[in-house]
Coordinates of C-alpha atoms in Angstrom, one line a residue:
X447 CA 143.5 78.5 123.4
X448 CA 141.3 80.9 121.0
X449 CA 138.9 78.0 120.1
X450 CA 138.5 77.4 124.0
X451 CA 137.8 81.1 124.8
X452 CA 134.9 80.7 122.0
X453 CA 133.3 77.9 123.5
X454 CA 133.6 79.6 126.8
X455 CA 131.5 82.1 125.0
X456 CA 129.1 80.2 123.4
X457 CA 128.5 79.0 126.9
X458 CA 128.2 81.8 128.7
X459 CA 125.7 83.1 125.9
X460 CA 123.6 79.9 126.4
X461 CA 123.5 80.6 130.2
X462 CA 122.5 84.1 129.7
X463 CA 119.9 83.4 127.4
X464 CA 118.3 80.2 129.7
X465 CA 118.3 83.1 132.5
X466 CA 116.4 85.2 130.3
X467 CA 114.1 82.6 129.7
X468 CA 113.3 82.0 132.7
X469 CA 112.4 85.8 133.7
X470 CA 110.6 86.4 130.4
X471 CA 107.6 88.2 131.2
X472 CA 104.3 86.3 129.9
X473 CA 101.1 87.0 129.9
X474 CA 98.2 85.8 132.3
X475 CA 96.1 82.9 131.1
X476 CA 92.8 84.4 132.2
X477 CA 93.1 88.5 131.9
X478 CA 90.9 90.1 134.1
X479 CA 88.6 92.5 131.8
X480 CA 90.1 96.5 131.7
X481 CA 88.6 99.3 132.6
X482 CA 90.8 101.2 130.5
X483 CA 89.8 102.5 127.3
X484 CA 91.9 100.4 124.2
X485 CA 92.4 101.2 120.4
X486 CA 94.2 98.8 118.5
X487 CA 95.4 100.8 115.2
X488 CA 96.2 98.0 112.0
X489 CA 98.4 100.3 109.8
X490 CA 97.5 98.1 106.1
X491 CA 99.0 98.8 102.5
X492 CA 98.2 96.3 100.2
X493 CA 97.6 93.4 102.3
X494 CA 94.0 92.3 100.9
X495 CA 95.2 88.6 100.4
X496 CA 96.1 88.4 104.2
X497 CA 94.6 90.9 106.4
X498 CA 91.1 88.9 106.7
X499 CA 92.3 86.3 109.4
X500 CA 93.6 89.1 111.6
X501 CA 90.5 91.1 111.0
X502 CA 88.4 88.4 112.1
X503 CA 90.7 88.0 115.2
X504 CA 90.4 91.6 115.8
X505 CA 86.5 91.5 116.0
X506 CA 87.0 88.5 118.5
X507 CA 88.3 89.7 121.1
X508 CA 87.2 89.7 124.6
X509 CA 87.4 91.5 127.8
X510 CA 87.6 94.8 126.7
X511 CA 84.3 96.2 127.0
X512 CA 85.7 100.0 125.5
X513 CA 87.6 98.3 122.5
X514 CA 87.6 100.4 119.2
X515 CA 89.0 99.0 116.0
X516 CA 90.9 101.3 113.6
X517 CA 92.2 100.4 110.0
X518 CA 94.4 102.7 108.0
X519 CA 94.1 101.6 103.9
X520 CA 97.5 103.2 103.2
X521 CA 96.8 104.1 99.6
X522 CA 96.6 100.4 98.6
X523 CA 95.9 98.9 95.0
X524 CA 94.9 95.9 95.7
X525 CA 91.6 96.4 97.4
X526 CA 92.1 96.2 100.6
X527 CA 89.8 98.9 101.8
X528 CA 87.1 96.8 100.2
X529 CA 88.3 93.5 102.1
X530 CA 88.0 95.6 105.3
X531 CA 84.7 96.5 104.8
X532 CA 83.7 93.3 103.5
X533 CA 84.9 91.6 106.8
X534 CA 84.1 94.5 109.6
X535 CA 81.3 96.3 108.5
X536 CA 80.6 99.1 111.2
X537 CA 82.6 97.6 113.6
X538 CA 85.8 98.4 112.4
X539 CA 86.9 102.0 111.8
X540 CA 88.5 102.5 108.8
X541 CA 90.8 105.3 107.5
X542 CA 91.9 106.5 104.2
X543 CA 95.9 107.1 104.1
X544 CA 96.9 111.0 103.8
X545 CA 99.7 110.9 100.5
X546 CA 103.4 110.1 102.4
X547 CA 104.7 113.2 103.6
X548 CA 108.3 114.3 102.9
X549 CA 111.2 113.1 105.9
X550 CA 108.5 110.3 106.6
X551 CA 108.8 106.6 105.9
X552 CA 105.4 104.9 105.2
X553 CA 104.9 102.8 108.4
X554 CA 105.2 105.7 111.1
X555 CA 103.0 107.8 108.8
X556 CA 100.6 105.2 108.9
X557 CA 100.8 105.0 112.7
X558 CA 100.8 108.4 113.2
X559 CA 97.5 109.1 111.6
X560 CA 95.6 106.0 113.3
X561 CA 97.4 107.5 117.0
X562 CA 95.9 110.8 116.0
X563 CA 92.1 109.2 115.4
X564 CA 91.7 107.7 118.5
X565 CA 91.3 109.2 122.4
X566 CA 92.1 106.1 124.2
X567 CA 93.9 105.5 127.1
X568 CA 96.0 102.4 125.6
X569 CA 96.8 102.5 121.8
X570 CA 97.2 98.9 120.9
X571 CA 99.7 98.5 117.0
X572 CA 99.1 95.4 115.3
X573 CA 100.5 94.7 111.8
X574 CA 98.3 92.6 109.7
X575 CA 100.3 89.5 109.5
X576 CA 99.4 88.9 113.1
X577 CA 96.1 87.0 114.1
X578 CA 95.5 86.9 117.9
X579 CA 93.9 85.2 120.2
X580 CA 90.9 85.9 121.7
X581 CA 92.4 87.6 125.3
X582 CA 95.3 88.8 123.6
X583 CA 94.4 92.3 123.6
X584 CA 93.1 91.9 127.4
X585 CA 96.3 90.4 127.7
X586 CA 98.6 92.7 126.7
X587 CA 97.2 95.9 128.2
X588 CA 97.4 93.5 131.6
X589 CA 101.3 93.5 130.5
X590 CA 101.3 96.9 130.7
X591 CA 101.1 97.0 135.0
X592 CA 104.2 98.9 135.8
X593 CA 105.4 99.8 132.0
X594 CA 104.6 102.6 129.6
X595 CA 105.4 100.1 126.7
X596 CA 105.3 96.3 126.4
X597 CA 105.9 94.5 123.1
X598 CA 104.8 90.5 123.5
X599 CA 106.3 88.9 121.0
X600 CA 104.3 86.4 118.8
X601 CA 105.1 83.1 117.7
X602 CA 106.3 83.7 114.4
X603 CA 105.2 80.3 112.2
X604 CA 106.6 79.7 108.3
X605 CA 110.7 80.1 107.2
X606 CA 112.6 78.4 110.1
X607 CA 116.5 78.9 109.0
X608 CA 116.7 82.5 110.0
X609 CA 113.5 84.1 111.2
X610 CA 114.1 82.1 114.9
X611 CA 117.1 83.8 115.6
X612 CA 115.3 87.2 116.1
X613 CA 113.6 85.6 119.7
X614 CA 117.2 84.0 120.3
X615 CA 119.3 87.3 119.5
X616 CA 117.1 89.1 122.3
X617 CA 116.8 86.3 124.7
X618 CA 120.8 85.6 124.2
X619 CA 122.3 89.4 124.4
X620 CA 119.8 91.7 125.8
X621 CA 119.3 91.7 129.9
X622 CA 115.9 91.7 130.1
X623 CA 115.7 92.9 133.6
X624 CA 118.4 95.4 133.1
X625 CA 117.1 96.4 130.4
X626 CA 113.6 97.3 132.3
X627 CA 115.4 99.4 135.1
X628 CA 118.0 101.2 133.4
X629 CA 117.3 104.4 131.0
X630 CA 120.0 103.8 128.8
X631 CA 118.7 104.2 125.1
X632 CA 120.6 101.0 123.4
X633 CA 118.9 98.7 126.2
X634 CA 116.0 98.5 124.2
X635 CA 113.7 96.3 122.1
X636 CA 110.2 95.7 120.5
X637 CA 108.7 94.3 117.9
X638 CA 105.9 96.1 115.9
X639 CA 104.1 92.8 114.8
X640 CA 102.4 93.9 118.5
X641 CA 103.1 96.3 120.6
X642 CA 101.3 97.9 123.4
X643 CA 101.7 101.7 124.9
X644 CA 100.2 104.0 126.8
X645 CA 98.9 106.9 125.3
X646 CA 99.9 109.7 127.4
X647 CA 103.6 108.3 127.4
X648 CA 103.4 107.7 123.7
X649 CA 102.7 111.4 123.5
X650 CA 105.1 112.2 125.5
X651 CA 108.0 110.3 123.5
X652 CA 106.6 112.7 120.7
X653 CA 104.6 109.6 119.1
X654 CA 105.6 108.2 115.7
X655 CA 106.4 111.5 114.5
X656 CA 109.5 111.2 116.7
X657 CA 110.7 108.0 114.9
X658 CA 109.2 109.6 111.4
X659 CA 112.2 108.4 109.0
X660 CA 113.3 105.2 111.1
X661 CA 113.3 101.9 109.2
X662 CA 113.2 100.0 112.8
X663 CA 110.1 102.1 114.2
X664 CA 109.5 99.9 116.6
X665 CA 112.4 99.9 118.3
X666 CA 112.8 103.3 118.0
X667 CA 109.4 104.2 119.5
X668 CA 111.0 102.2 122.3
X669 CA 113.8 104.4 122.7
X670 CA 111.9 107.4 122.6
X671 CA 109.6 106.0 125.3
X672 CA 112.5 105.7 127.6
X673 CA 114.2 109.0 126.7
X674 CA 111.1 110.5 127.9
X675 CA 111.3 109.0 131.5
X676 CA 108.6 105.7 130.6
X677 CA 109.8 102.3 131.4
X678 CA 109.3 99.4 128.7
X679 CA 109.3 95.5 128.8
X680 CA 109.6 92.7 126.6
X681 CA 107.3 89.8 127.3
X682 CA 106.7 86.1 125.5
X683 CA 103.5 86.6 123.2
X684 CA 103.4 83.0 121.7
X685 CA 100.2 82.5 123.5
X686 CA 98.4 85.7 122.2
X687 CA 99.3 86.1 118.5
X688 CA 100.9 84.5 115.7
X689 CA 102.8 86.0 112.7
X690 CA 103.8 84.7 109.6
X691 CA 106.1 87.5 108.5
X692 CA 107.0 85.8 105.2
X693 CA 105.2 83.5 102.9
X694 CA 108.2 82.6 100.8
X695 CA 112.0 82.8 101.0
X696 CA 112.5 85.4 98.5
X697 CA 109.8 87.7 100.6
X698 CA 112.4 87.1 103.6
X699 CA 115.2 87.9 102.1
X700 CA 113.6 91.7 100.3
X701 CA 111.9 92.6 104.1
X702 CA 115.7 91.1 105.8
X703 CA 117.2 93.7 103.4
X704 CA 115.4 96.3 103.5
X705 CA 115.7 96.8 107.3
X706 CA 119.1 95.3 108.9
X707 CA 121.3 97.7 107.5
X708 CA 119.8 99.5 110.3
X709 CA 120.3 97.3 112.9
X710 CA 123.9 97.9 114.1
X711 CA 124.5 101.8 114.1
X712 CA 126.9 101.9 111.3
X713 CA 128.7 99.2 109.1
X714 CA 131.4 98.9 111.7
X715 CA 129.1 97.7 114.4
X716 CA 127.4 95.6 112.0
X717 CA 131.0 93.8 110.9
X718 CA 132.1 93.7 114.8
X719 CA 128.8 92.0 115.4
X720 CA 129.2 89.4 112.5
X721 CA 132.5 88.9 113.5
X722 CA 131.8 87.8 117.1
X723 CA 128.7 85.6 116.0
X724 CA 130.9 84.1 113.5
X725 CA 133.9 83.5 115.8
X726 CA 131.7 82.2 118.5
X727 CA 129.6 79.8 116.6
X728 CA 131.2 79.1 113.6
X729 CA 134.7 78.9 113.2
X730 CA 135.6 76.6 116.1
X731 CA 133.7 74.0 114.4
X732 CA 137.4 73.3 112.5
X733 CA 138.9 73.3 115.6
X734 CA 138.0 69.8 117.2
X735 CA 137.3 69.3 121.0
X736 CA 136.5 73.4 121.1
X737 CA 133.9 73.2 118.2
X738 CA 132.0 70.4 119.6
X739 CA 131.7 72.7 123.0
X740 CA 130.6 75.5 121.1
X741 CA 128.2 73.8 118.6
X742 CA 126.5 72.0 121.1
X743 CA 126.1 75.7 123.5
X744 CA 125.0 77.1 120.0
X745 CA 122.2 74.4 119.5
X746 CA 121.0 74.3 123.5
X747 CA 120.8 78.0 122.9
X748 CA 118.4 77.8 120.4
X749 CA 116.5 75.1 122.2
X750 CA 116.0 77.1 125.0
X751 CA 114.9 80.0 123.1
X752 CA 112.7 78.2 121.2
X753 CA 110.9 76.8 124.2
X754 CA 110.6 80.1 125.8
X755 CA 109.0 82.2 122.8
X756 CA 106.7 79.4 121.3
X757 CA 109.0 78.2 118.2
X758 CA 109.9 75.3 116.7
X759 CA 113.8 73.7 117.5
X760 CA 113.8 71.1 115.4
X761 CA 115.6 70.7 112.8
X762 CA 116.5 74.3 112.6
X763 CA 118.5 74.4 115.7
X764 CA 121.2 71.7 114.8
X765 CA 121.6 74.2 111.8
X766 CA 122.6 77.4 113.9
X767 CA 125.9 77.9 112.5
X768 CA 124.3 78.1 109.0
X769 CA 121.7 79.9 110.0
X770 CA 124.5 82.4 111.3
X771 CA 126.3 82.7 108.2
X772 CA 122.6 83.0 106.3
X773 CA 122.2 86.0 108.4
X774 CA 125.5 87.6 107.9
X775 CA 125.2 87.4 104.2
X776 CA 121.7 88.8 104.2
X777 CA 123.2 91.8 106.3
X778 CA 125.9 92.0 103.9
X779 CA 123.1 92.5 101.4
X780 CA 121.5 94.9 102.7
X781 CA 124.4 96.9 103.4
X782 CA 124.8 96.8 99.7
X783 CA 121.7 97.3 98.3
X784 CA 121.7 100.5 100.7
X785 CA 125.0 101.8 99.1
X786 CA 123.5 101.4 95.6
X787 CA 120.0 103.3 96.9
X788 CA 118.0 100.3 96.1
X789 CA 116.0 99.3 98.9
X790 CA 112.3 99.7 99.0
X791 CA 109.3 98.1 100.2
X792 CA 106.2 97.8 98.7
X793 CA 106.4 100.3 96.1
X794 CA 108.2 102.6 98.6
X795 CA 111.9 103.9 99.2
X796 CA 113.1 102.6 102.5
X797 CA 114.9 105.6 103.3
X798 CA 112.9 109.3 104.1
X799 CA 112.9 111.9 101.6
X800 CA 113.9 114.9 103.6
X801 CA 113.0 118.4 102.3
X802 CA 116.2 120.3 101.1
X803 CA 116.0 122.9 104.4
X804 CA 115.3 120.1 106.3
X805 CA 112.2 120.4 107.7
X806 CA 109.0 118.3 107.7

């Protein structure tokens, strides 16, 4: 009876996440050009050997007559200021990174200081594993009719065991539509890789400084976006932008760690969560007639998902319950490497160093 209940689940899930699908947001093909002034602020630290294509996407862009370009060299080593001026000249903006001030993680800071060199009306983040198409940025501030913040996701290309079920997790659990009407703080989602908002809500959230010490910025800049009254959306970006997040496995599994611990709200959440993905999708594989049910919802799941965002299904899909249990050992690592206080990312801790009083 409990192995039927789980492929009832597994169903149900699939459904859900072929309704999303279908009411994804996506872009239009052929943005009409934007009044609207647009700054799209490229937070960089150490990205030299991988910022160039997305620079060159940056300068490409088209139908945004009042476009500015701002880079922040976050107190790099590896020349990437130089590769920034090597490859924009005067037509990129570039900033020099302030030292990381105490209760702030590096990312936000980063943000925080390109929001703060910019007037425009639509600040546009990009991180500098994305390269976009030439409408993207035309594109996305289109998104933006009717939302404060819109985050198109990009079609994320390289590691295919794990990295897809970041589209599917969304597309499978969230209501998108709900999720756009209702003000309710843990209906949220974005992804920084690109992310669109307007500058007076953005301001009104309290900006990055509001999210200063989050791991998860993104999503957090989300929430503080609708705790302020602003509405946000989630929309397929597979046409706009790609991202290759990792260029190796062992890259995967340090940025996986350094970030899901923060994911679920405590260890509890993050064990009831493991144990439902794991009791849906995995352990009625044992089970016969049930398993099959639920292994084959699992892999349509994915299909769908995959369709809808831009990624690749195959072979990875017909792998989902070991991409599952993948996942739940990675979270179990960085659960650990939390406890033992050693997670950090590129050179950095993960975790803020508040001042002992507490301020910032």
């Amino acid at each position: 009876m409990i192995e039927w209940l789980a492929a009832a689940g597994a169903t149900a899930l699939t459904l859900h996440s072929a309704v999303n699908a279908a009411l994804l947001r996506r872009p239009p093909a052929h943005p009409e050009p934007t009044a609207a002034s647009v700054a799209v602020l490229l937070p960089a630290r150490d990205e030299a050997a991988r910022v160039r294509p997305c620079l060159a996407s940056l300068l490409a862009q088209a139908g945004v007559p009042n476009l500015e370009i701002l880079v922040l060299d976050d107190r790099s080593t590896d020349g990437t200021a130089d590769t920034v001026r090597e490859v924009g000249g005067d037509r990129i903006r570039l900033l020099h990174g302030e030292p990381l001030a105490p209760g702030w993680l590096g990312k936000p800071h980063a943000c925080a200081q390109l929001a703060a060199a910019t007037g425009a009306d639509i600040l546009v983040f990009v991180d500098a594993d994305v390269v976009l198409a030439p409408h993207a940025v035309a594109a996305t501030v289109a998104l933006l009719d009717g939302f404060d913040l819109v985050s198109p996701y990009p079609k994320i290309i390289g590691q295919s065991l794990v990295q897809p079920l970041l589209q599917w997790s969304w597309l499978t659990f969230l209501p998108l539509r709900a999720m756009e009407r209702s003000p309710r703080e843990s209906l949220a989602a974005a992804g920084g890789q690109l992310l669109a908002v307007r500058a007076g809500a953005y301001r009104k959230a309290g900006g990055h400084e509001a999210v200063r010490d989050r791991v998860l910025e993104d999503v957090e800049l989300a929430r503080a976006v609708k705790r302020a009254g602003g509405r946000i959306a989630l929309a397929d970006g597979s046409s706009l932008a790609t991202c290759r997040m990792y260029d190796s496995w062992g890259d995967l599994v340090t940025g996986y760690s350094k970030s899901l611990w923060a994911s679920f709200g405590s260890p509890a959440g993050a064990a009831a969560v493991l144990a439902l993905l794991l009791a849906v999708y995995v352990l009625p594989l044992v089970t016969g007639p049930a398993g099959l049910v639920a292994y084959t919802a699992g892999v349509v799941g994915r299909i769908v998902t995959a369709r809808a965002t831009g990624g690749r299904w195959f072979p990875s899909a017909f792998a989902h319950p070991v991409a599952i249990v993948v996942f739940g050992w990675l979270v179990a690592r960085s659960y650990r490497l939390r406890r033992q206080g050693r997670l950090a990312w590129k050179g950095r801790p993960v975790e803020a160093n508040h001042p002992p009083d507490g301020s910032v």
